[in-house]
Amino acid sequence: MTNETATKVGVTSLTYLGVAGSDLDAWDNFLTNVLGASCEKTETGLRARTDEQETRLWVEQGDSNDIQFAGFEVDDEACLLTVKARLDEMGYETELADRSQAKKYGALGLLKTKDPDGLEIHIVFGINLRPDLPFVSPAGVSGFVTGDQGFGHIVLTTASMDDARRFYQQGLGFEVSDFVSLPMGEQTLDLTFMHCNGRHHTLALAPVPIPNRLLHFMLQVDSMDDVGLGLERATAAECTITSSLGRHTNDHMVSFYVRSPSGFDVEYGYGAREIGPDWTVKQYQAASIWGHKK
Ligand SMILES: [Fe+2]
């Protein structure tokens, strides 16, 4: 890592996510009884918590059943303005939201922009924490790995890996973790994994030119038992397990994948290794060491 990248101002975590769902009752049940997040109704949908942050996930009523926005955190207002200046210089459109709009997302400051595939991206600082209202999982999950590592990770499709990498790396400050090439018939699907904190990847990009952007989001729980119990809850709720229990080659996460009410997957895992200062970029030819069978 050069001094330049070590000191570069950028986003520090995925702090929240917004998705659209056409069946909010199913989402309420899924969040509460399968994933173990706490959930409450809003005027336009649902919002959920997995820790002391006031909101980690919004589910808005909508038929797109896809991601609506991703919120990334920066340290403070100065960092937000630095990122804005950089995005402006790179030719991306940015808009500083007013105070009431920022408040809607539980932030003191909010910058809106779009990634090259059109996804609404929020850069926020001063996110609202509620340690005075301790998070209690309604499904008895012992805890979610969040804090400095943020909400979890997302895997997005993109029509142009080069354009997407320019935006997320040069624009937002992500750094590459590693690459995974999956054989797809005679071709390969080349995935890029990126980090902005100790979490192995906060963002992965898949060069698949399809309208749906979100392939899955991931929640990391505190113990292997939380994964096993989550799998039992998903099975009992008759959810579709889209990928069996398995361990990934790159982040070493032990996880399973379950289909959400919107059709994209949620990965539910434990035990990922973390990025340290001596991290070096590697490549893999498979997604999993074992398991993750479709
Ligand atoms: Fe994942």
PDB file of C-alpha atoms and ligand atoms in Angstrom:
ATOM      1  CA  MET A   1       0.000   0.000   0.000  1.00  0.00           C
ATOM      2  CA  THR A   2       1.451   3.354  -0.966  1.00  0.00           C
ATOM      3  CA  ASN A   3       1.331   6.356   1.341  1.00  0.00           C
ATOM      4  CA  GLU A   4      -1.011   7.987  -1.117  1.00  0.00           C
ATOM      5  CA  THR A   5      -3.647   5.239  -0.879  1.00  0.00           C
ATOM      6  CA  ALA A   6      -3.121   4.809   2.869  1.00  0.00           C
ATOM      7  CA  THR A   7      -4.131   8.391   3.496  1.00  0.00           C
ATOM      8  CA  LYS A   8      -6.750   8.692   0.764  1.00  0.00           C
ATOM      9  CA  VAL A   9     -10.097   9.866   2.080  1.00  0.00           C
ATOM     10  CA  GLY A  10     -12.849   7.456   1.222  1.00  0.00           C
ATOM     11  CA  VAL A  11     -15.873   5.618   2.511  1.00  0.00           C
ATOM     12  CA  THR A  12     -15.377   3.546   5.651  1.00  0.00           C
ATOM     13  CA  SER A  13     -18.342   1.162   5.566  1.00  0.00           C
ATOM     14  CA  LEU A  14     -21.616   0.151   3.995  1.00  0.00           C
ATOM     15  CA  THR A  15     -23.833   1.795   6.582  1.00  0.00           C
ATOM     16  CA  TYR A  16     -27.311   1.078   5.192  1.00  0.00           C
ATOM     17  CA  LEU A  17     -29.186  -0.398   2.286  1.00  0.00           C
ATOM     18  CA  GLY A  18     -32.525   0.329   0.623  1.00  0.00           C
ATOM     19  CA  VAL A  19     -34.398  -2.312  -1.361  1.00  0.00           C
ATOM     20  CA  ALA A  20     -37.814  -2.516  -2.969  1.00  0.00           C
ATOM     21  CA  GLY A  21     -40.262  -5.292  -2.185  1.00  0.00           C
ATOM     22  CA  SER A  22     -43.686  -6.009  -3.608  1.00  0.00           C
ATOM     23  CA  ASP A  23     -44.694  -8.177  -0.620  1.00  0.00           C
ATOM     24  CA  LEU A  24     -44.019  -6.264   2.589  1.00  0.00           C
ATOM     25  CA  ASP A  25     -45.748  -8.816   4.825  1.00  0.00           C
ATOM     26  CA  ALA A  26     -43.389 -11.490   3.517  1.00  0.00           C
ATOM     27  CA  TRP A  27     -40.434  -9.157   4.124  1.00  0.00           C
ATOM     28  CA  ASP A  28     -41.608  -8.439   7.668  1.00  0.00           C
ATOM     29  CA  ASN A  29     -41.741 -12.148   8.407  1.00  0.00           C
ATOM     30  CA  PHE A  30     -38.422 -12.814   6.642  1.00  0.00           C
ATOM     31  CA  LEU A  31     -36.546 -10.068   8.466  1.00  0.00           C
ATOM     32  CA  THR A  32     -37.998 -10.856  11.863  1.00  0.00           C
ATOM     33  CA  ASN A  33     -38.373 -14.617  11.968  1.00  0.00           C
ATOM     34  CA  VAL A  34     -35.704 -15.813   9.514  1.00  0.00           C
ATOM     35  CA  LEU A  35     -32.859 -13.274   9.597  1.00  0.00           C
ATOM     36  CA  GLY A  36     -33.515 -12.184  13.171  1.00  0.00           C
ATOM     37  CA  ALA A  37     -33.423  -8.433  12.516  1.00  0.00           C
ATOM     38  CA  SER A  38     -35.814  -6.174  14.391  1.00  0.00           C
ATOM     39  CA  CYS A  39     -38.318  -4.553  12.088  1.00  0.00           C
ATOM     40  CA  GLU A  40     -40.881  -1.773  12.207  1.00  0.00           C
ATOM     41  CA  LYS A  41     -43.365  -0.335   9.748  1.00  0.00           C
ATOM     42  CA  THR A  42     -42.882   3.101   8.202  1.00  0.00           C
ATOM     43  CA  GLU A  43     -45.238   5.184   6.062  1.00  0.00           C
ATOM     44  CA  THR A  44     -43.768   3.679   2.894  1.00  0.00           C
ATOM     45  CA  GLY A  45     -42.534   0.276   3.952  1.00  0.00           C
ATOM     46  CA  LEU A  46     -40.341  -1.277   6.610  1.00  0.00           C
ATOM     47  CA  ARG A  47     -37.108  -0.501   8.329  1.00  0.00           C
ATOM     48  CA  ALA A  48     -34.873  -2.928  10.150  1.00  0.00           C
ATOM     49  CA  ARG A  49     -32.021  -2.920  12.651  1.00  0.00           C
ATOM     50  CA  THR A  50     -29.266  -5.422  13.296  1.00  0.00           C
ATOM     51  CA  ASP A  51     -27.360  -3.436  15.907  1.00  0.00           C
ATOM     52  CA  GLU A  52     -27.398  -0.079  17.702  1.00  0.00           C
ATOM     53  CA  GLN A  53     -27.779   1.887  14.452  1.00  0.00           C
ATOM     54  CA  GLU A  54     -31.283   3.275  14.075  1.00  0.00           C
ATOM     55  CA  THR A  55     -31.793   1.783  10.591  1.00  0.00           C
ATOM     56  CA  ARG A  56     -29.676  -0.646   8.597  1.00  0.00           C
ATOM     57  CA  LEU A  57     -32.182  -1.699   5.951  1.00  0.00           C
ATOM     58  CA  TRP A  58     -35.163  -0.004   4.361  1.00  0.00           C
ATOM     59  CA  VAL A  59     -37.658  -2.093   2.423  1.00  0.00           C
ATOM     60  CA  GLU A  60     -39.854   0.213   0.361  1.00  0.00           C
ATOM     61  CA  GLN A  61     -43.072  -0.903  -1.296  1.00  0.00           C
ATOM     62  CA  GLY A  62     -42.164  -1.378  -4.955  1.00  0.00           C
ATOM     63  CA  ASP A  63     -42.329  -3.825  -7.806  1.00  0.00           C
ATOM     64  CA  SER A  64     -38.700  -3.576  -8.932  1.00  0.00           C
ATOM     65  CA  ASN A  65     -37.743  -6.001  -6.139  1.00  0.00           C
ATOM     66  CA  ASP A  66     -34.186  -4.773  -6.425  1.00  0.00           C
ATOM     67  CA  ILE A  67     -31.759  -2.552  -4.565  1.00  0.00           C
ATOM     68  CA  GLN A  68     -32.862   1.106  -4.468  1.00  0.00           C
ATOM     69  CA  PHE A  69     -29.872   2.743  -2.824  1.00  0.00           C
ATOM     70  CA  ALA A  70     -26.702   1.945  -0.901  1.00  0.00           C
ATOM     71  CA  GLY A  71     -25.442   4.209   1.879  1.00  0.00           C
ATOM     72  CA  PHE A  72     -21.720   4.437   2.572  1.00  0.00           C
ATOM     73  CA  GLU A  73     -20.302   6.221   5.588  1.00  0.00           C
ATOM     74  CA  VAL A  74     -17.443   8.709   5.800  1.00  0.00           C
ATOM     75  CA  ASP A  75     -15.827   9.967   8.999  1.00  0.00           C
ATOM     76  CA  ASP A  76     -17.113  13.537   9.017  1.00  0.00           C
ATOM     77  CA  GLU A  77     -18.303  16.478   6.956  1.00  0.00           C
ATOM     78  CA  ALA A  78     -14.808  17.331   5.699  1.00  0.00           C
ATOM     79  CA  CYS A  79     -14.444  13.803   4.306  1.00  0.00           C
ATOM     80  CA  LEU A  80     -17.858  14.056   2.671  1.00  0.00           C
ATOM     81  CA  LEU A  81     -16.854  17.283   0.932  1.00  0.00           C
ATOM     82  CA  THR A  82     -13.522  15.762  -0.129  1.00  0.00           C
ATOM     83  CA  VAL A  83     -15.312  12.808  -1.716  1.00  0.00           C
ATOM     84  CA  LYS A  84     -17.765  15.212  -3.367  1.00  0.00           C
ATOM     85  CA  ALA A  85     -14.933  17.272  -4.875  1.00  0.00           C
ATOM     86  CA  ARG A  86     -13.274  14.127  -6.191  1.00  0.00           C
ATOM     87  CA  LEU A  87     -16.495  12.783  -7.743  1.00  0.00           C
ATOM     88  CA  ASP A  88     -17.196  16.200  -9.298  1.00  0.00           C
ATOM     89  CA  GLU A  89     -13.707  16.295 -10.767  1.00  0.00           C
ATOM     90  CA  MET A  90     -14.142  12.792 -12.178  1.00  0.00           C
ATOM     91  CA  GLY A  91     -17.332  13.873 -13.928  1.00  0.00           C
ATOM     92  CA  TYR A  92     -19.971  12.210 -11.756  1.00  0.00           C
ATOM     93  CA  GLU A  93     -23.082  14.145 -10.816  1.00  0.00           C
ATOM     94  CA  THR A  94     -23.400  14.861  -7.111  1.00  0.00           C
ATOM     95  CA  GLU A  95     -26.054  16.558  -5.016  1.00  0.00           C
ATOM     96  CA  LEU A  96     -25.738  17.666  -1.414  1.00  0.00           C
ATOM     97  CA  ALA A  97     -29.046  16.867   0.251  1.00  0.00           C
ATOM     98  CA  ASP A  98     -30.611  19.343   2.622  1.00  0.00           C
ATOM     99  CA  ARG A  99     -30.810  18.709   6.341  1.00  0.00           C
ATOM    100  CA  SER A 100     -34.316  17.236   6.282  1.00  0.00           C
ATOM    101  CA  GLN A 101     -33.418  14.747   3.562  1.00  0.00           C
ATOM    102  CA  ALA A 102     -30.303  13.670   5.439  1.00  0.00           C
ATOM    103  CA  LYS A 103     -32.395  13.249   8.573  1.00  0.00           C
ATOM    104  CA  LYS A 104     -34.761  10.946   6.709  1.00  0.00           C
ATOM    105  CA  TYR A 105     -31.858   8.503   6.392  1.00  0.00           C
ATOM    106  CA  GLY A 106     -30.698   9.029   9.966  1.00  0.00           C
ATOM    107  CA  ALA A 107     -27.665  11.112   8.961  1.00  0.00           C
ATOM    108  CA  LEU A 108     -26.385  14.599   9.680  1.00  0.00           C
ATOM    109  CA  GLY A 109     -25.057  15.016   6.154  1.00  0.00           C
ATOM    110  CA  LEU A 110     -25.917  13.282   2.881  1.00  0.00           C
ATOM    111  CA  LEU A 111     -24.372  13.425  -0.572  1.00  0.00           C
ATOM    112  CA  LYS A 112     -26.255  11.701  -3.378  1.00  0.00           C
ATOM    113  CA  THR A 113     -24.663  10.392  -6.542  1.00  0.00           C
ATOM    114  CA  LYS A 114     -25.151   7.477  -8.946  1.00  0.00           C
ATOM    115  CA  ASP A 115     -22.832   4.656  -9.850  1.00  0.00           C
ATOM    116  CA  PRO A 116     -22.156   4.183 -13.591  1.00  0.00           C
ATOM    117  CA  ASP A 117     -25.005   1.648 -13.837  1.00  0.00           C
ATOM    118  CA  GLY A 118     -27.476   4.131 -12.332  1.00  0.00           C
ATOM    119  CA  LEU A 119     -27.727   2.935  -8.722  1.00  0.00           C
ATOM    120  CA  GLU A 120     -28.395   5.723  -6.214  1.00  0.00           C
ATOM    121  CA  ILE A 121     -25.417   5.997  -3.883  1.00  0.00           C
ATOM    122  CA  HIS A 122     -25.519   7.872  -0.586  1.00  0.00           C
ATOM    123  CA  ILE A 123     -22.391   9.165   1.129  1.00  0.00           C
ATOM    124  CA  VAL A 124     -23.277  10.038   4.714  1.00  0.00           C
ATOM    125  CA  PHE A 125     -21.740  11.160   7.972  1.00  0.00           C
ATOM    126  CA  GLY A 126     -23.122  11.457  11.499  1.00  0.00           C
ATOM    127  CA  ILE A 127     -25.312   8.385  11.404  1.00  0.00           C
ATOM    128  CA  ASN A 128     -27.898   7.973  14.172  1.00  0.00           C
ATOM    129  CA  LEU A 129     -27.051   5.419  16.876  1.00  0.00           C
ATOM    130  CA  ARG A 130     -29.550   4.295  19.516  1.00  0.00           C
ATOM    131  CA  PRO A 131     -27.614   2.606  22.317  1.00  0.00           C
ATOM    132  CA  ASP A 132     -30.433   3.890  24.522  1.00  0.00           C
ATOM    133  CA  LEU A 133     -32.723   1.411  22.712  1.00  0.00           C
ATOM    134  CA  PRO A 134     -30.588  -1.748  22.743  1.00  0.00           C
ATOM    135  CA  PHE A 135     -30.994  -4.054  19.765  1.00  0.00           C
ATOM    136  CA  VAL A 136     -32.597  -7.357  20.676  1.00  0.00           C
ATOM    137  CA  SER A 137     -32.949  -9.957  17.953  1.00  0.00           C
ATOM    138  CA  PRO A 138     -36.547 -11.220  17.833  1.00  0.00           C
ATOM    139  CA  ALA A 139     -35.229 -14.609  16.655  1.00  0.00           C
ATOM    140  CA  GLY A 140     -32.603 -14.881  19.379  1.00  0.00           C
ATOM    141  CA  VAL A 141     -29.549 -14.247  17.174  1.00  0.00           C
ATOM    142  CA  SER A 142     -26.654 -13.682  19.564  1.00  0.00           C
ATOM    143  CA  GLY A 143     -25.434 -10.741  17.472  1.00  0.00           C
ATOM    144  CA  PHE A 144     -24.424  -9.414  14.054  1.00  0.00           C
ATOM    145  CA  VAL A 145     -20.873  -8.448  13.103  1.00  0.00           C
ATOM    146  CA  THR A 146     -21.214  -4.743  12.299  1.00  0.00           C
ATOM    147  CA  GLY A 147     -19.435  -1.815  14.001  1.00  0.00           C
ATOM    148  CA  ASP A 148     -16.352  -0.763  12.034  1.00  0.00           C
ATOM    149  CA  GLN A 149     -17.222  -3.370   9.400  1.00  0.00           C
ATOM    150  CA  GLY A 150     -20.610  -1.845   8.652  1.00  0.00           C
ATOM    151  CA  PHE A 151     -23.891  -3.539   7.823  1.00  0.00           C
ATOM    152  CA  GLY A 152     -22.480  -6.360   5.698  1.00  0.00           C
ATOM    153  CA  HIS A 153     -21.670  -6.715   2.017  1.00  0.00           C
ATOM    154  CA  ILE A 154     -23.426  -6.412  -1.310  1.00  0.00           C
ATOM    155  CA  VAL A 155     -22.776  -8.066  -4.657  1.00  0.00           C
ATOM    156  CA  LEU A 156     -23.811  -5.923  -7.608  1.00  0.00           C
ATOM    157  CA  THR A 157     -24.044  -6.631 -11.301  1.00  0.00           C
ATOM    158  CA  THR A 158     -22.488  -4.158 -13.699  1.00  0.00           C
ATOM    159  CA  ALA A 159     -22.558  -3.660 -17.450  1.00  0.00           C
ATOM    160  CA  SER A 160     -18.996  -2.303 -17.373  1.00  0.00           C
ATOM    161  CA  MET A 161     -16.469  -3.561 -14.855  1.00  0.00           C
ATOM    162  CA  ASP A 162     -14.006  -0.838 -15.873  1.00  0.00           C
ATOM    163  CA  ASP A 163     -16.526   1.952 -15.296  1.00  0.00           C
ATOM    164  CA  ALA A 164     -17.756   0.461 -12.026  1.00  0.00           C
ATOM    165  CA  ARG A 165     -14.232  -0.050 -10.708  1.00  0.00           C
ATOM    166  CA  ARG A 166     -13.313   3.562 -11.583  1.00  0.00           C
ATOM    167  CA  PHE A 167     -16.300   4.849  -9.601  1.00  0.00           C
ATOM    168  CA  TYR A 168     -15.927   2.616  -6.542  1.00  0.00           C
ATOM    169  CA  GLN A 169     -12.114   2.583  -6.371  1.00  0.00           C
ATOM    170  CA  GLN A 170     -10.979   6.001  -7.569  1.00  0.00           C
ATOM    171  CA  GLY A 171     -14.232   7.738  -6.631  1.00  0.00           C
ATOM    172  CA  LEU A 172     -15.273   6.223  -3.311  1.00  0.00           C
ATOM    173  CA  GLY A 173     -11.894   4.865  -2.232  1.00  0.00           C
ATOM    174  CA  PHE A 174     -12.449   1.099  -2.245  1.00  0.00           C
ATOM    175  CA  GLU A 175      -9.423  -1.157  -2.625  1.00  0.00           C
ATOM    176  CA  VAL A 176      -9.311  -4.545  -4.322  1.00  0.00           C
ATOM    177  CA  SER A 177      -9.312  -7.587  -2.029  1.00  0.00           C
ATOM    178  CA  ASP A 178      -9.053 -10.299  -4.665  1.00  0.00           C
ATOM    179  CA  PHE A 179     -10.529 -11.773  -7.826  1.00  0.00           C
ATOM    180  CA  VAL A 180     -12.555 -14.928  -8.423  1.00  0.00           C
ATOM    181  CA  SER A 181     -12.917 -16.447 -11.913  1.00  0.00           C
ATOM    182  CA  LEU A 182     -15.790 -18.881 -12.215  1.00  0.00           C
ATOM    183  CA  PRO A 183     -15.991 -21.202 -15.219  1.00  0.00           C
ATOM    184  CA  MET A 184     -19.250 -20.603 -17.118  1.00  0.00           C
ATOM    185  CA  GLY A 185     -19.253 -23.072 -20.007  1.00  0.00           C
ATOM    186  CA  GLU A 186     -16.440 -21.981 -22.316  1.00  0.00           C
ATOM    187  CA  GLN A 187     -16.164 -18.571 -20.669  1.00  0.00           C
ATOM    188  CA  THR A 188     -15.374 -17.330 -17.179  1.00  0.00           C
ATOM    189  CA  LEU A 189     -17.260 -14.971 -14.906  1.00  0.00           C
ATOM    190  CA  ASP A 190     -14.656 -12.668 -13.393  1.00  0.00           C
ATOM    191  CA  LEU A 191     -15.729 -11.213 -10.048  1.00  0.00           C
ATOM    192  CA  THR A 192     -13.929  -8.356  -8.298  1.00  0.00           C
ATOM    193  CA  PHE A 193     -14.039  -8.140  -4.491  1.00  0.00           C
ATOM    194  CA  MET A 194     -13.333  -4.854  -2.715  1.00  0.00           C
ATOM    195  CA  HIS A 195     -12.910  -3.613   0.843  1.00  0.00           C
ATOM    196  CA  CYS A 196     -13.107  -0.278   2.628  1.00  0.00           C
ATOM    197  CA  ASN A 197     -12.522  -1.568   6.180  1.00  0.00           C
ATOM    198  CA  GLY A 198     -11.505  -4.829   7.860  1.00  0.00           C
ATOM    199  CA  ARG A 199     -14.371  -6.762   6.299  1.00  0.00           C
ATOM    200  CA  HIS A 200     -12.906  -8.878   3.495  1.00  0.00           C
ATOM    201  CA  HIS A 201     -15.331  -7.363   1.036  1.00  0.00           C
ATOM    202  CA  THR A 202     -18.005  -4.757   1.464  1.00  0.00           C
ATOM    203  CA  LEU A 203     -18.667  -4.777  -2.283  1.00  0.00           C
ATOM    204  CA  ALA A 204     -18.251  -7.361  -5.009  1.00  0.00           C
ATOM    205  CA  LEU A 205     -18.897  -6.665  -8.680  1.00  0.00           C
ATOM    206  CA  ALA A 206     -20.131  -9.192 -11.227  1.00  0.00           C
ATOM    207  CA  PRO A 207     -19.856  -8.213 -14.913  1.00  0.00           C
ATOM    208  CA  VAL A 208     -23.333  -9.374 -15.837  1.00  0.00           C
ATOM    209  CA  PRO A 209     -25.361  -6.928 -17.947  1.00  0.00           C
ATOM    210  CA  ILE A 210     -28.797  -7.616 -16.481  1.00  0.00           C
ATOM    211  CA  PRO A 211     -31.303  -5.029 -15.197  1.00  0.00           C
ATOM    212  CA  ASN A 212     -31.308  -6.379 -11.635  1.00  0.00           C
ATOM    213  CA  ARG A 213     -28.350  -4.933  -9.759  1.00  0.00           C
ATOM    214  CA  LEU A 214     -28.401  -6.794  -6.443  1.00  0.00           C
ATOM    215  CA  LEU A 215     -27.366 -10.446  -6.518  1.00  0.00           C
ATOM    216  CA  HIS A 216     -27.259 -10.709  -2.727  1.00  0.00           C
ATOM    217  CA  PHE A 217     -26.505  -8.906   0.480  1.00  0.00           C
ATOM    218  CA  MET A 218     -24.694 -10.587   3.335  1.00  0.00           C
ATOM    219  CA  LEU A 219     -25.263 -10.505   7.073  1.00  0.00           C
ATOM    220  CA  GLN A 220     -22.514 -11.869   9.313  1.00  0.00           C
ATOM    221  CA  VAL A 221     -23.515 -13.334  12.653  1.00  0.00           C
ATOM    222  CA  ASP A 222     -21.498 -13.800  15.816  1.00  0.00           C
ATOM    223  CA  SER A 223     -21.325 -17.589  15.961  1.00  0.00           C
ATOM    224  CA  MET A 224     -21.501 -20.783  13.928  1.00  0.00           C
ATOM    225  CA  ASP A 225     -24.582 -21.712  15.940  1.00  0.00           C
ATOM    226  CA  ASP A 226     -26.272 -18.528  14.716  1.00  0.00           C
ATOM    227  CA  VAL A 227     -25.713 -19.736  11.135  1.00  0.00           C
ATOM    228  CA  GLY A 228     -27.071 -23.215  11.888  1.00  0.00           C
ATOM    229  CA  LEU A 229     -30.062 -21.831  13.743  1.00  0.00           C
ATOM    230  CA  GLY A 230     -30.661 -19.375  10.891  1.00  0.00           C
ATOM    231  CA  LEU A 231     -30.654 -22.258   8.419  1.00  0.00           C
ATOM    232  CA  GLU A 232     -33.170 -24.104  10.572  1.00  0.00           C
ATOM    233  CA  ARG A 233     -35.419 -21.009  10.755  1.00  0.00           C
ATOM    234  CA  ALA A 234     -35.204 -20.487   6.968  1.00  0.00           C
ATOM    235  CA  THR A 235     -36.095 -24.139   6.373  1.00  0.00           C
ATOM    236  CA  ALA A 236     -38.963 -24.042   8.872  1.00  0.00           C
ATOM    237  CA  ALA A 237     -40.313 -20.906   7.151  1.00  0.00           C
ATOM    238  CA  GLU A 238     -40.197 -22.823   3.831  1.00  0.00           C
ATOM    239  CA  CYS A 239     -37.788 -20.322   2.289  1.00  0.00           C
ATOM    240  CA  THR A 240     -35.777 -21.441  -0.727  1.00  0.00           C
ATOM    241  CA  ILE A 241     -32.194 -22.247   0.244  1.00  0.00           C
ATOM    242  CA  THR A 242     -30.443 -21.184  -2.954  1.00  0.00           C
ATOM    243  CA  SER A 243     -26.999 -22.302  -1.835  1.00  0.00           C
ATOM    244  CA  SER A 244     -26.277 -24.929   0.805  1.00  0.00           C
ATOM    245  CA  LEU A 245     -23.902 -24.442   3.712  1.00  0.00           C
ATOM    246  CA  GLY A 246     -20.371 -23.919   2.420  1.00  0.00           C
ATOM    247  CA  ARG A 247     -17.093 -22.071   2.895  1.00  0.00           C
ATOM    248  CA  HIS A 248     -15.846 -19.421   0.480  1.00  0.00           C
ATOM    249  CA  THR A 249     -12.341 -19.566  -0.973  1.00  0.00           C
ATOM    250  CA  ASN A 250     -11.517 -15.909  -0.542  1.00  0.00           C
ATOM    251  CA  ASP A 251     -13.085 -14.590   2.684  1.00  0.00           C
ATOM    252  CA  HIS A 252     -13.322 -18.060   4.339  1.00  0.00           C
ATOM    253  CA  MET A 253     -16.901 -17.285   5.392  1.00  0.00           C
ATOM    254  CA  VAL A 254     -19.055 -20.284   6.299  1.00  0.00           C
ATOM    255  CA  SER A 255     -22.518 -19.426   5.037  1.00  0.00           C
ATOM    256  CA  PHE A 256     -25.700 -20.394   3.290  1.00  0.00           C
ATOM    257  CA  TYR A 257     -27.846 -18.378   0.866  1.00  0.00           C
ATOM    258  CA  VAL A 258     -31.585 -17.930   1.189  1.00  0.00           C
ATOM    259  CA  ARG A 259     -33.956 -16.323  -1.322  1.00  0.00           C
ATOM    260  CA  SER A 260     -35.494 -13.098  -0.037  1.00  0.00           C
ATOM    261  CA  PRO A 261     -39.126 -12.140  -0.750  1.00  0.00           C
ATOM    262  CA  SER A 262     -37.772  -9.833  -3.498  1.00  0.00           C
ATOM    263  CA  GLY A 263     -36.046 -12.695  -5.304  1.00  0.00           C
ATOM    264  CA  PHE A 264     -32.429 -11.741  -4.673  1.00  0.00           C
ATOM    265  CA  ASP A 265     -30.484 -13.767  -2.127  1.00  0.00           C
ATOM    266  CA  VAL A 266     -29.321 -13.067   1.400  1.00  0.00           C
ATOM    267  CA  GLU A 267     -26.065 -14.692   2.479  1.00  0.00           C
ATOM    268  CA  TYR A 268     -25.992 -15.567   6.174  1.00  0.00           C
ATOM    269  CA  GLY A 269     -22.535 -16.361   7.466  1.00  0.00           C
ATOM    270  CA  TYR A 270     -19.902 -16.588  10.155  1.00  0.00           C
ATOM    271  CA  GLY A 271     -16.147 -16.690  10.503  1.00  0.00           C
ATOM    272  CA  ALA A 272     -14.856 -14.521   7.652  1.00  0.00           C
ATOM    273  CA  ARG A 273     -11.196 -13.560   7.810  1.00  0.00           C
ATOM    274  CA  GLU A 274     -10.380  -9.871   7.862  1.00  0.00           C
ATOM    275  CA  ILE A 275      -8.203  -7.545   5.823  1.00  0.00           C
ATOM    276  CA  GLY A 276      -5.043  -6.454   7.626  1.00  0.00           C
ATOM    277  CA  PRO A 277      -2.206  -4.070   6.756  1.00  0.00           C
ATOM    278  CA  ASP A 278      -0.188  -6.880   5.137  1.00  0.00           C
ATOM    279  CA  TRP A 279      -3.008  -7.892   2.765  1.00  0.00           C
ATOM    280  CA  THR A 280      -1.943  -8.809  -0.766  1.00  0.00           C
ATOM    281  CA  VAL A 281      -4.249  -9.326  -3.737  1.00  0.00           C
ATOM    282  CA  LYS A 282      -4.796 -12.918  -4.889  1.00  0.00           C
ATOM    283  CA  GLN A 283      -6.984 -14.755  -7.406  1.00  0.00           C
ATOM    284  CA  TYR A 284      -9.157 -17.855  -7.073  1.00  0.00           C
ATOM    285  CA  GLN A 285     -10.712 -20.225  -9.604  1.00  0.00           C
ATOM    286  CA  ALA A 286     -13.660 -21.290  -7.450  1.00  0.00           C
ATOM    287  CA  ALA A 287     -16.068 -19.504  -5.118  1.00  0.00           C
ATOM    288  CA  SER A 288     -16.067 -22.165  -2.423  1.00  0.00           C
ATOM    289  CA  ILE A 289     -13.695 -24.600  -0.737  1.00  0.00           C
ATOM    290  CA  TRP A 290     -16.648 -26.891  -0.005  1.00  0.00           C
ATOM    291  CA  GLY A 291     -20.438 -26.708  -0.107  1.00  0.00           C
ATOM    292  CA  HIS A 292     -22.511 -23.829  -1.464  1.00  0.00           C
ATOM    293  CA  LYS A 293     -24.289 -26.319  -3.720  1.00  0.00           C
ATOM    294  CA  LYS A 294     -27.203 -24.976  -5.747  1.00  0.00           C
TER     295      LYS A 294
HETATM  296 FE    FE B   1     -21.385 -12.846  -0.356  1.00  0.00          FE
END
